[in-house]
Amino acid sequence: MKNKAASLSFARVLMEGIKEMVFVVKVDKGCSFTYEFFNSAVIESTLLDATSIGKTFDDIHSTIMAQFLNGKYGEVVQKNQSMSYEDSFYSTAKKLFYSKTILTPLFDNAGKCTHIVSLVKDITNEKIAKLESEGIRERLEESSARYRSLFDSNADAIFTVDFKGCITGGNSAGHKLSGYFINELASKSFIEFVVPAEKEQAKAHFHFSILGNIKDCRLQISNKSGASVACLVKFIPINVKSKITGFYMIAKDMTELDKIASLYEAGEENFRIIAEHVHDVIILMDHHKNFLYVSPSSENIFGFKADQVTAQKPIYSVHPEDIVTISSAFEQAAKDASSYLVQIRLLHQERGWIWAEINGTSVFGEDKSFNHMVMVARDISIQKEYESQLKHFAYFDSLTELPNRRYFQEYATERLELKEKNQSGIAVLILDIDDFKEINDQWGHETGDAVIQEFGYRLNSCMHGENMAARLGGDEFVILLADIDTKEQVAEVADSIYRVMKEPIKVLGLSLEISISMGIALAPAEKISISAMMKRADTAMYKAKQQEKNTFQVSPT
């Protein structure tokens, strides 16, 4: 492995056009580290510039930051192997990013580590996406007023129902589908609006959904005019604080898609005439998932001409992580003559991976054997971006872009549980700006907000590794220090915060000097909650204010 690493040249590692930040750091005697090269992405995203080349970590960075970097790079030298860690940083535009850094040692012919290559990847989107995997999306859908706009603007009909199947609400698309105003549907069972021949099927589908078997089901819904509408129906649990309070009933109107499928059965030429004038992308696949037809709209939606797509291998444009999802849905629909609706990432010729919604319907021949699959693909990247923004709004402070109280408590609770398993220490620090109200009263809230932004920026610059700073509200902030073994380590971080806050804050033409009060709570030997630690730190902070400003107090454990 060392011989392979030794053969790597800087030119190969630092290829032209790489978007991630890349550093080449020389390993000096005594395990000191000097910047030897970094690419243009570093200059664009950080405060480093050409004058930083040839200087050590200690020359450029604050004491706490230099100690952190020396520790990480020193670990690579000591173990003679690659390692990675996650961190957060502010860009030159003072926008908060989360990053993953991969450190790779380079060796000379004697097997000695002479350089370390650092590749820094932006994982901000992945960090936010992680919230969804922890069950946050369900709570957001129920509790966040901002999600209501997405609910109302959804193209599919969405009704909320209780455990008896009685309708309790719905969106505008629900009114359009049913012909009824939502208040006319209130307290009525959705079963009443299913055609008589399918009522028992609808009851069974709802029953299995309550038991956790979430699937799509084809049902005929009778609207106010008495006409039947072919729908793809799914029930999704409404989860509030780990308790199911009801269900979203999503009813997708399948009328147009069924027409397209029937046109194909009547004659392929008729199908082509319709498909070529549809804005969404129409795709036909055989049972081997080979392309039979792709509508011309593919070029407008995904950047690829139809003949480019049909010449490729099956599902070539599907993101590797989504292949199982689309393949399973396809095969199940082909097996039981059902339809499916999935959201996956597809390749766009210019934009890379984008989110798309795929609606598939299986078509069977007269001999009841599978003939082909009709799929409609739609670009939903704007909707996905909006959902991502909603998650961000729910867990991050809009003024400082730091995590808010909710995210801090969830993260800190997780770290506390790990501490109890690994017998490591953590600390909670609560701090605020002394006499901040006077800044607002004298200079106005615009100046106050600018001070809070700069304060948050400086505070986060002192955070490294798994440590986290968050804004509780107003001028009050909270810090979690993970893997703390001694009070001296906590004091070092506290001292670094006081040092960065010592410099005047220059905003809107003003130069303002501030002082801060801080309370510190260390996790005791016995079991304790994060809320209790925050209360102890808060009490200690107010004791510090009463004794002398610009100081900190440690809560007794």
Short mmCIF file of C-alpha atoms in Angstrom, two decimals, residues 127 194 311 479:
data_model
loop_
_atom_site.label_atom_id
_atom_site.label_comp_id
_atom_site.label_asym_id
_atom_site.label_seq_id
_atom_site.Cartn_x
_atom_site.Cartn_y
_atom_site.Cartn_z
CA LYS A 127 -26.03 16.69 7.11
CA VAL A 194 -65.43 4.70 -3.11
CA ALA A 311 -29.39 3.36 -27.04
CA ILE A 479 -22.09 25.03 23.30
#
